[in-house]
GROMACS .gro file of C-alpha atoms in nm:
model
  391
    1UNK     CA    1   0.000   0.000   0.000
    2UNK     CA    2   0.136   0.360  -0.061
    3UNK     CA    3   0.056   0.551   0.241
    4UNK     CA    4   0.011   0.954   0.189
    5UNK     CA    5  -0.028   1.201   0.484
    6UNK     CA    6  -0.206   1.565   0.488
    7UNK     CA    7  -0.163   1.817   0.765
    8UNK     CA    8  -0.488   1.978   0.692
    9UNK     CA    9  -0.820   1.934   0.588
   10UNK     CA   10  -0.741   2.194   0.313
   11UNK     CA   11  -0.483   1.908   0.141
   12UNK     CA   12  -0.693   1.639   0.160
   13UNK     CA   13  -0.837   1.520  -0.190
   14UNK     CA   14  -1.177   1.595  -0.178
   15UNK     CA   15  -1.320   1.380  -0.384
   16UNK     CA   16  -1.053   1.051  -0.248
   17UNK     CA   17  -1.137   1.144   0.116
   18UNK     CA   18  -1.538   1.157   0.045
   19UNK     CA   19  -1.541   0.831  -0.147
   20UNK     CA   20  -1.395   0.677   0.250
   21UNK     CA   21  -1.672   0.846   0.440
   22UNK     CA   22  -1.979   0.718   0.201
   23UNK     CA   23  -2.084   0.454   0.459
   24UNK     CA   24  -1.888   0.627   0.759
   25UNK     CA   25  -2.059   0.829   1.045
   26UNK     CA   26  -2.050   1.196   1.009
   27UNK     CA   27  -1.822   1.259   1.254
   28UNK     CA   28  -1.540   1.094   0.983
   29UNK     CA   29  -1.653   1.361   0.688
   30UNK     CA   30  -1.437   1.669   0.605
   31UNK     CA   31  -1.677   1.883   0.710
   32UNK     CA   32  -1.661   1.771   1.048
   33UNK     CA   33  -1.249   1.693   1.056
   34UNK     CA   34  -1.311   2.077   0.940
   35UNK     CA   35  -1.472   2.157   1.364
   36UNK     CA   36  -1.223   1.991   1.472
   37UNK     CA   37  -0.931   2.169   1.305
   38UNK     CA   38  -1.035   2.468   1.429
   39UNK     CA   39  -1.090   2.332   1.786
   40UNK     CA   40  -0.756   2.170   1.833
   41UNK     CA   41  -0.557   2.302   2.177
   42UNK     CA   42  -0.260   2.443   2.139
   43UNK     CA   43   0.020   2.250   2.052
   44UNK     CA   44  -0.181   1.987   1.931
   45UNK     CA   45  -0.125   1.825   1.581
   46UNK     CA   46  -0.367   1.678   1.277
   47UNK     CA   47  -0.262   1.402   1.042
   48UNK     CA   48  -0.532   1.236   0.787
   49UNK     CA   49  -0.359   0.965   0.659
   50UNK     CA   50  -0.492   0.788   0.322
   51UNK     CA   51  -0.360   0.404   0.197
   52UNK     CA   52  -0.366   0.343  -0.176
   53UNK     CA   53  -0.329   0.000  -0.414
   54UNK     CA   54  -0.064   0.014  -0.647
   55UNK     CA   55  -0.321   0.116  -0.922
   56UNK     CA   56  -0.349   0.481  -0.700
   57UNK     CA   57  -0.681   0.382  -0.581
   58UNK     CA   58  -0.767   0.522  -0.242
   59UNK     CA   59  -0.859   0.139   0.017
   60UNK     CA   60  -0.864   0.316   0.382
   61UNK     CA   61  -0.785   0.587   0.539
   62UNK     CA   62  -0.769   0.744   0.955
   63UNK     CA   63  -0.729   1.050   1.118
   64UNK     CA   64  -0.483   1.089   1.395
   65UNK     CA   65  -0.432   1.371   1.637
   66UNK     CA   66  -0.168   1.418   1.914
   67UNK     CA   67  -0.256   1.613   2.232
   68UNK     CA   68   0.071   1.715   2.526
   69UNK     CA   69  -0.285   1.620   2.784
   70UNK     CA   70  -0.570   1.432   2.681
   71UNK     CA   71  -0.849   1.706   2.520
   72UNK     CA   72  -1.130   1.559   2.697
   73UNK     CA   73  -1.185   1.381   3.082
   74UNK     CA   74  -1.352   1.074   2.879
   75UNK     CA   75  -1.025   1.071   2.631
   76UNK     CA   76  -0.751   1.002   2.950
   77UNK     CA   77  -0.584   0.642   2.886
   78UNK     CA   78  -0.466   0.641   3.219
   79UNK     CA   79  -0.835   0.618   3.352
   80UNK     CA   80  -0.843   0.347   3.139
   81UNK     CA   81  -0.559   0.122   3.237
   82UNK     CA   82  -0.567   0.178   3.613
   83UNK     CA   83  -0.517  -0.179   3.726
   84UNK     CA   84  -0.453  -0.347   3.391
   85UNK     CA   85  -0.113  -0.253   3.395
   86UNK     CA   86   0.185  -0.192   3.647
   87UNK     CA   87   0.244   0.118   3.863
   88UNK     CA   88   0.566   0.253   3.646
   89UNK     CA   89   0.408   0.201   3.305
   90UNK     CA   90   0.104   0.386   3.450
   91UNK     CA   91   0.267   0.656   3.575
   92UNK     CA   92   0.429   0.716   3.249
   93UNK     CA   93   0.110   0.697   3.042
   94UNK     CA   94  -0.045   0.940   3.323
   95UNK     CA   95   0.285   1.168   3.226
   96UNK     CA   96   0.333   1.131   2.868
   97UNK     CA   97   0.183   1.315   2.552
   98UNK     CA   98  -0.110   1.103   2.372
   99UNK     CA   99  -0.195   1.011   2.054
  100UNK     CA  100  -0.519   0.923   1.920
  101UNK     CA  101  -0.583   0.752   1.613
  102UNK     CA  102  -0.954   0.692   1.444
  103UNK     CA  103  -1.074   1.060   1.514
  104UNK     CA  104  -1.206   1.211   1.886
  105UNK     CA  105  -1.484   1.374   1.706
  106UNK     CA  106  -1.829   1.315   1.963
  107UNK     CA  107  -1.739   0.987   2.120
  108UNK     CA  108  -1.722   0.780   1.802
  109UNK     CA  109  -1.391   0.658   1.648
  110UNK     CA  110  -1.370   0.471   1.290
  111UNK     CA  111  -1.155   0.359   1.009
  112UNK     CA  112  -1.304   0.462   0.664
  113UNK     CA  113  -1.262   0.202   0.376
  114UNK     CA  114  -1.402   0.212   0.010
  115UNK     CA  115  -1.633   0.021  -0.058
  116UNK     CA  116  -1.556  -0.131  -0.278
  117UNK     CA  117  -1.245  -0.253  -0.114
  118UNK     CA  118  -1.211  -0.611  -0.097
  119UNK     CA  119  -1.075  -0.828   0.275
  120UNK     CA  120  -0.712  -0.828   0.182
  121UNK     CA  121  -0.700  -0.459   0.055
  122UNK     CA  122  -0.848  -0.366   0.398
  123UNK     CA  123  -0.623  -0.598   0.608
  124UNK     CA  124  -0.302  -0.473   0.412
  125UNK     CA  125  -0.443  -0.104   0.397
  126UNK     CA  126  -0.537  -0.088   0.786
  127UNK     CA  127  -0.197  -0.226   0.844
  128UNK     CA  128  -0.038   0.009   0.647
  129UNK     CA  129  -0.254   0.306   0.798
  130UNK     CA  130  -0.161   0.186   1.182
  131UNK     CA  131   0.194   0.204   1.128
  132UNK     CA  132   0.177   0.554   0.994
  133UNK     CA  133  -0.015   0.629   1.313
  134UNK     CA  134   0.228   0.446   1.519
  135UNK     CA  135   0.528   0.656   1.372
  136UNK     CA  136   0.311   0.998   1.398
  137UNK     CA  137   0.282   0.899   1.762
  138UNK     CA  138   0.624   0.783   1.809
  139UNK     CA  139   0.726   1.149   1.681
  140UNK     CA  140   0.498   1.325   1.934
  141UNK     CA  141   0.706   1.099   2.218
  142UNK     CA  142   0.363   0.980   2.276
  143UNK     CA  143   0.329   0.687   2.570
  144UNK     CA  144   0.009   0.505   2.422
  145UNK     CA  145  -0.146   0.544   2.063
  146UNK     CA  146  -0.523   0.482   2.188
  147UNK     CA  147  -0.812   0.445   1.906
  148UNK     CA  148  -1.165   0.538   2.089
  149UNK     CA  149  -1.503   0.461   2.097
  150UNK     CA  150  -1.504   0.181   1.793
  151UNK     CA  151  -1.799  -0.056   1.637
  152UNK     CA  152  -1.649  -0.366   1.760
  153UNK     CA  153  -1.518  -0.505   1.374
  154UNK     CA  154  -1.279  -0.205   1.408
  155UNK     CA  155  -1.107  -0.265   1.753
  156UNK     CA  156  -1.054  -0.614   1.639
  157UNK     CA  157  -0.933  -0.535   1.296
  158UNK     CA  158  -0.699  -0.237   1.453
  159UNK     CA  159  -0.622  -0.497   1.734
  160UNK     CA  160  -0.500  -0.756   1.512
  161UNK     CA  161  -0.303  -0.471   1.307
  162UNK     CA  162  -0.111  -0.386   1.614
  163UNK     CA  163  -0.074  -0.770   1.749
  164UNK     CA  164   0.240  -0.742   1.806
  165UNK     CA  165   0.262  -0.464   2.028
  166UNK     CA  166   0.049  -0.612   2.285
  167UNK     CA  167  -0.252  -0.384   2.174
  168UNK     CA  168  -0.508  -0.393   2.476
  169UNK     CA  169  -0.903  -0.391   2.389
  170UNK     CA  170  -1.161  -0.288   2.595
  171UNK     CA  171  -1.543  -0.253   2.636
  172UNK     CA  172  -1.568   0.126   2.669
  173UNK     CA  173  -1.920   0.225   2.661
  174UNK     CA  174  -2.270   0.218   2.455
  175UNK     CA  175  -2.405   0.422   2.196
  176UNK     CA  176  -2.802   0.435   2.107
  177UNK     CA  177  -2.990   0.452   1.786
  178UNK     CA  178  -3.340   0.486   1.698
  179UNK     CA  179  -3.423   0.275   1.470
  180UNK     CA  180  -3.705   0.487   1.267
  181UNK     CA  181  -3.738   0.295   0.982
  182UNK     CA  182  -3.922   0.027   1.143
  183UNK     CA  183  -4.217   0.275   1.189
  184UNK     CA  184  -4.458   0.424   0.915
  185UNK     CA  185  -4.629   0.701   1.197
  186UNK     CA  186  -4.695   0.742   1.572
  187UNK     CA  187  -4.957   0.451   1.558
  188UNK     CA  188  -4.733   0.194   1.437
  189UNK     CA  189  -4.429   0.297   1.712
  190UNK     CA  190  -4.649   0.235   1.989
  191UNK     CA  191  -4.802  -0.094   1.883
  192UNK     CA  192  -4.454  -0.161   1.854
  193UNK     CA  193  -4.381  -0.050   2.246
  194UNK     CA  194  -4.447  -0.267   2.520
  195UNK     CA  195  -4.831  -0.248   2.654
  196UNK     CA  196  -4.713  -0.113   3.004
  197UNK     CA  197  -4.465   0.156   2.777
  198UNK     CA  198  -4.753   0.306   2.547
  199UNK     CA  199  -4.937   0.518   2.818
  200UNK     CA  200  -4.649   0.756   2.881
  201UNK     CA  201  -4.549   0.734   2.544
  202UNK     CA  202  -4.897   0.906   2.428
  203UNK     CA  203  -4.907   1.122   2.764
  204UNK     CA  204  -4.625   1.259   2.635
  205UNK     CA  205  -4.738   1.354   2.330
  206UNK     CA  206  -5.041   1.446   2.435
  207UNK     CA  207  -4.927   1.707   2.679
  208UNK     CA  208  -4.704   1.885   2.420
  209UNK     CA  209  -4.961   1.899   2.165
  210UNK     CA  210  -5.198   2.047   2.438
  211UNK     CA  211  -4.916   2.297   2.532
  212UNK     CA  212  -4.978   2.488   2.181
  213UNK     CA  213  -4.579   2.472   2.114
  214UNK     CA  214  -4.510   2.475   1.783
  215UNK     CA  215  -4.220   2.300   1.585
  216UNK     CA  216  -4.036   2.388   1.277
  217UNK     CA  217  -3.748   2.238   1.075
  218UNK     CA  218  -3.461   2.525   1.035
  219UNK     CA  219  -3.081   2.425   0.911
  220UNK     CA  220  -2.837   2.615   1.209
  221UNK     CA  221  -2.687   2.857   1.017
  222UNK     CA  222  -3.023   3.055   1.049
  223UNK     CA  223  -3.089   3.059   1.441
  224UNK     CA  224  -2.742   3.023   1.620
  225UNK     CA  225  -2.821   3.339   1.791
  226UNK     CA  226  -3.139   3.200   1.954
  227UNK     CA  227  -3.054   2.833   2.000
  228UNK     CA  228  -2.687   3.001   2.238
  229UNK     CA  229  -2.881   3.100   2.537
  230UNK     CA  230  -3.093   2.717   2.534
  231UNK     CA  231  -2.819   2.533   2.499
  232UNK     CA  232  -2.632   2.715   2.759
  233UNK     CA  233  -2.856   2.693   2.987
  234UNK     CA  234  -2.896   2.307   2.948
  235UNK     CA  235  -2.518   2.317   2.985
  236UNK     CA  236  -2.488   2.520   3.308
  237UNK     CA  237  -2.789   2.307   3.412
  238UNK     CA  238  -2.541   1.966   3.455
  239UNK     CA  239  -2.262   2.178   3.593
  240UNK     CA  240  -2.080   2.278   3.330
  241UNK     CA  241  -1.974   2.702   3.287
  242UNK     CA  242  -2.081   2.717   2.977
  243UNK     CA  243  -2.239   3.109   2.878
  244UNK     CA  244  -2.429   3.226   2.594
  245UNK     CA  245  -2.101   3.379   2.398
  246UNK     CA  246  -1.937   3.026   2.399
  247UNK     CA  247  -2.250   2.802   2.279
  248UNK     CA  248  -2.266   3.063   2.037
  249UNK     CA  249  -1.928   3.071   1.907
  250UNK     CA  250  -1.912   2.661   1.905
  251UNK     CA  251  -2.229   2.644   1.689
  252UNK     CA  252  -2.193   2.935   1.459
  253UNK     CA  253  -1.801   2.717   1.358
  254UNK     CA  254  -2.045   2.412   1.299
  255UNK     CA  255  -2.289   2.617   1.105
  256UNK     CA  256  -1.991   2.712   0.897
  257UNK     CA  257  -1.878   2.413   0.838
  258UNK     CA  258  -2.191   2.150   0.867
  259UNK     CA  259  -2.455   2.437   0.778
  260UNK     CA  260  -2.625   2.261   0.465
  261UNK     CA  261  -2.612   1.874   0.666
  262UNK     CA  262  -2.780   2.058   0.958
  263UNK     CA  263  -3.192   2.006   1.004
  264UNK     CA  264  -3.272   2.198   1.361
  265UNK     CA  265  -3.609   2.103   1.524
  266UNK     CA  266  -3.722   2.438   1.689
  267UNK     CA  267  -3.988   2.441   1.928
  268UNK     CA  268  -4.163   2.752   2.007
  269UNK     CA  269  -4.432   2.899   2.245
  270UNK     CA  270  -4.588   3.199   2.017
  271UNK     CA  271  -4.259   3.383   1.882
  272UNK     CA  272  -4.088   3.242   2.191
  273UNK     CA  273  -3.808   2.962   2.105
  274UNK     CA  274  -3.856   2.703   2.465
  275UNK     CA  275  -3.629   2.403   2.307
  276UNK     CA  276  -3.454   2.262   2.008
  277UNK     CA  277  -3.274   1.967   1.894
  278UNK     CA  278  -2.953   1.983   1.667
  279UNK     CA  279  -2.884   1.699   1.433
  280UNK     CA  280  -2.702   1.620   1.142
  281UNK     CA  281  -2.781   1.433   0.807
  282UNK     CA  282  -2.552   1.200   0.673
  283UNK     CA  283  -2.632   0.922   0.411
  284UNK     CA  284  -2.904   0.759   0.551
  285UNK     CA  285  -2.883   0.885   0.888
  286UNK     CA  286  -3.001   1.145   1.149
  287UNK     CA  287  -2.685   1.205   1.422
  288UNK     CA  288  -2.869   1.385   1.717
  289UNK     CA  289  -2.557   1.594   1.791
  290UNK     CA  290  -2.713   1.859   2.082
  291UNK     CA  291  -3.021   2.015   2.261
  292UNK     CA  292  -3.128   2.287   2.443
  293UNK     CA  293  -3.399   2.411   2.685
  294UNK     CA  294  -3.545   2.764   2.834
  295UNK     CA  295  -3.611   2.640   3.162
  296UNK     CA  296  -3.872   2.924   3.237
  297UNK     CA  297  -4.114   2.728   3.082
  298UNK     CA  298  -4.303   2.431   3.219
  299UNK     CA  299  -4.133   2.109   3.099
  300UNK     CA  300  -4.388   1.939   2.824
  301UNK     CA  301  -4.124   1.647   2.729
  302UNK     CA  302  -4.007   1.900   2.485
  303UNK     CA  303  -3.694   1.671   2.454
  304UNK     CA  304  -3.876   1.354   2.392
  305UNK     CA  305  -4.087   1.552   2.148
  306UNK     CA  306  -3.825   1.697   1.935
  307UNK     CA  307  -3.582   1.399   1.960
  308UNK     CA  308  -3.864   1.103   1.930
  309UNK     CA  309  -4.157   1.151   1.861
  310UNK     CA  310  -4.186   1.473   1.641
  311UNK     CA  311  -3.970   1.290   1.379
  312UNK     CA  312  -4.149   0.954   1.416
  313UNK     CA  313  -4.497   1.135   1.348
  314UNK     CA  314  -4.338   1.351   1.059
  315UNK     CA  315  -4.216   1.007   0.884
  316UNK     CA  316  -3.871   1.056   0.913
  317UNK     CA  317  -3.761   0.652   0.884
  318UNK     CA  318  -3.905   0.727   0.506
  319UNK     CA  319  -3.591   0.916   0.419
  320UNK     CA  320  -3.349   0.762   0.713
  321UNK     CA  321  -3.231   0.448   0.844
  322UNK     CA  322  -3.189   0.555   1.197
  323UNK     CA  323  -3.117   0.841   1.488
  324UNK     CA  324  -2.816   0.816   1.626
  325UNK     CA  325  -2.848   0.938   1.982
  326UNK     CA  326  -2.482   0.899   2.097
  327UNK     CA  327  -2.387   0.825   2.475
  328UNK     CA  328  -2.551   0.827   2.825
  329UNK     CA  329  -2.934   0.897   2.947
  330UNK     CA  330  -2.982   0.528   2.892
  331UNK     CA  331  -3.256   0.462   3.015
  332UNK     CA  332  -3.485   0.727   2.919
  333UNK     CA  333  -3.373   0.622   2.571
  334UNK     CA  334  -3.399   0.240   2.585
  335UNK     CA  335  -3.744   0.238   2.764
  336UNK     CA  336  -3.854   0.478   2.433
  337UNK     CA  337  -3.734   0.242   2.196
  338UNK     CA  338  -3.345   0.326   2.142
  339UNK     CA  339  -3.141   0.029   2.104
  340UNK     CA  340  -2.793  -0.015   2.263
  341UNK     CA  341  -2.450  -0.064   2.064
  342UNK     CA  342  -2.150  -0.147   2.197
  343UNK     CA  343  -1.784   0.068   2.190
  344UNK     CA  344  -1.486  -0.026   2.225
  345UNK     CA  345  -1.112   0.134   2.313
  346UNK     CA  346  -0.792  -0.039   2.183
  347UNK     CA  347  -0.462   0.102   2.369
  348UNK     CA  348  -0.088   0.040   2.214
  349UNK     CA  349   0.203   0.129   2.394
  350UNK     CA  350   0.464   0.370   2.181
  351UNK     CA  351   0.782   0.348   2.296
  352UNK     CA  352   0.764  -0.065   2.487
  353UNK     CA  353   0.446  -0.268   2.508
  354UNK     CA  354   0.170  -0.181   2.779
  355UNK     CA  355   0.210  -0.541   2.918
  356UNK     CA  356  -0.156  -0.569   3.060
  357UNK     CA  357  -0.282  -0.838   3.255
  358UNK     CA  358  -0.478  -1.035   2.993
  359UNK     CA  359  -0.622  -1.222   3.270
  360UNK     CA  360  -0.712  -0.874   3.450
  361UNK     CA  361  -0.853  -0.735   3.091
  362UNK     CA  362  -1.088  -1.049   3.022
  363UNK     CA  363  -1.208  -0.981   3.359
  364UNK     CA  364  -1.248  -0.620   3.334
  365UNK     CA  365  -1.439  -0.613   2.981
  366UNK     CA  366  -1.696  -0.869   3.168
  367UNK     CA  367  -1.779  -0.741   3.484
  368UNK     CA  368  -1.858  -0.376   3.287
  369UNK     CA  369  -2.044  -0.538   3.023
  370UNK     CA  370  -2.221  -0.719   3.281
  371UNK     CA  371  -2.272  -0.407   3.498
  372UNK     CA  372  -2.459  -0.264   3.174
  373UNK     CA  373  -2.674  -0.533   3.125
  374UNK     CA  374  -2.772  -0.544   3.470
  375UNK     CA  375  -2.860  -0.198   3.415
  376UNK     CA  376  -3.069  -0.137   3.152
  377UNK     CA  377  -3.086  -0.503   3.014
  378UNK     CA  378  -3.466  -0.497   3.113
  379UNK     CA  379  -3.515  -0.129   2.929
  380UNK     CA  380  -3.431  -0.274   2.622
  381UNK     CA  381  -3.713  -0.322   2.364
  382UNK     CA  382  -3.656  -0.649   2.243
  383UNK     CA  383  -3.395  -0.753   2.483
  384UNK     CA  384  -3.026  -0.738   2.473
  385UNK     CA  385  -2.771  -1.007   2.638
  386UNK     CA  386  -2.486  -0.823   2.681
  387UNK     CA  387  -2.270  -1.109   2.690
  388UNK     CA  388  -2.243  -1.128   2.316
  389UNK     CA  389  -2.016  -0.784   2.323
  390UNK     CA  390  -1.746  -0.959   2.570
  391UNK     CA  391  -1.445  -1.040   2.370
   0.00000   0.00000   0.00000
């Protein structure tokens, strides 16, 4: 495979780098790598990194991104090995730069191939691309090259790439998706429901309808000044210090960049905005990226409304696949029909091997994926046995 690397977004070939992210999540596109760029801390570094057949064709490529700390408390490696390895090689990856390969864009990490690229193109191709990343992290005097938040095909296929460092895999966390499709209108999702689930279901409903809010479909780019003060407010709401200026500055970049993918549910009370939900439009997919609240007015489920049910009753599944609904809240998502996926984290040490317990990582990945399905097993519609995602 010949391996090429671009700095920028601005280098990448457009049309070689769009081709990858056809069946990808958004957060792999350009337009999103595009957030991101502008977003990086200081002293951080980009790579994209593209592998081609020896006709020039474009397989595979990754993105990979070096931080001196980790850019986010759920991106910290350390947290992650804590007990899985020994005391010295802990306190070094606690210490050391990191580098990140697969993207850190919302919680979701990938590898983009072609599609039309057949098993052994991939294999040699993700091989190919994980040694660039290894080297790119290996020049940042990185401790651990860590790929986040993966479908569970890619940590095994990155896993096997990096065998013989001693990669490390683990169950990270869960991801939801609202599968849309399977419903024609309102009707047909709650027949769908569980008996005892379909009273709140319509209560809910009910009670926003009754409120006399209103809901329109808007792209961001046209209401980032009135969307700022909801969604800080949600944010301050969970702790976080989070004012008007900065919500506003964070989604007029995205409007910039991800301004024609956007479709913003607005709801409003007269010419009053009370709520909206932000998502993007990829393929055939709906990724529910934020939301945001005035909480002067009287809760009506406005989030279940704009998130669930106002795109189920507007026939949404006719034109996508799914919602993706991202991390956490799991059961208020589950009991309404979300269904979970499981993510995984694969960790390779840069400069020697990690040298986890492999008895102390079999053991970790079940008790957590156990923990879940203790959980929230029962919230799933359907069922779930968690025990299929150990590895």
């Amino acid at each position: 495979m010949d391996v090429r690397t671009y700095d920028t977004v601005g280098e990448l070939p457009a049309a070689d780098w769009d081709s990858l992210t056809s069946g990808s999540t958004i957060y792999s596109t350009a337009s999103f790598q595009g957030v991101r760029e502008e977003e990086l801390p200081q002293g951080a570094q980009a790579r994209r990194i593209t592998a081609h057949d020896a006709g020039g064709a474009v397989a595979a490529g990754l993105e990979a991104y070096t931080f001196a700390r980790p850019p986010h408390a759920l991106y910290t490696p350390a947290d992650l090995l804590a007990g899985l390895v020994g005391e010295d090689r802990h306190a070094a990856v606690a210490s050391s730069p990191l580098a990140i390969g697969a993207g850190w864009s919302e919680f979701r990490g990938q590898v983009v191939h072609h599609p039309d690229t057949k098993p052994a193109q991939r294999t040699a191709a993700l091989e190919a691309l994980t040694s660039e990343a290894m080297n790119f992290a290996k020049q940042a005097e990185a401790s651990v090259l860590a790929y986040y938040y993966l479908p569970r095909e890619d940590a095994l296929d990155i896993a096997r790439a990096h065998d013989h460092a001693g990669a490390v895999v683990l169950f990270h966390d869960v991801e939801t998706v609202l599968p849309v499709a399977l419903w024609d209108d309102l009707d047909d999702y709650y027949a769908w429901l569980p008996a005892k689930r379909r009273p709140r279901a319509r209560r809910e409903v009910r009670h926003f309808r009754e409120s006399g809010r209103t809901v329109r479909e808007v792209e961001l780019p046209e209401v980032v000044d009135r969307i700022a003060p909801l969604n800080s407010a949600l944010m301050r709401k969970h702790g976080h210090d989070y004012g008007i200026a900065k919500a506003a500055e964070v989604y007029g970049r995205q409007g910039r960049h991800l301004g024609d993918r956007s479709t913003l549910l607005l709801a409003e009370e007269g010419d009053s905005p009370v709520g909206f939900a932000l998502r993007y439009r990829h393929q055939d997919m709906l990724y529910a990226r934020v939301a945001g609240f005035d909480y002067s007015y009287a809760n009506k489920a406005d989030y279940f409304n704009l998130v669930f049910y106002h795109p189920i009753a507007e026939g949404t599944g006719r034109s996508a696949r799914a919602i993706h609904l991202g991390l956490g809240t799991f059961e208020a998502k589950l009991t309404r029909g979300a269904q979970p996926v499981p993510l995984y984290t694969v960790l390779v040490g840069v400069d020697q091997p990690l040298a986890a317990d492999p008895d102390a990582v079999r053991e970790r990945n079940r008790k957590e994926t156990e923990a879940f399905g203790d959980a929230y097993a029962r919230h799933v519609v359907g069922g779930v046995d968690t025990k299929d995602w150990q590895l």
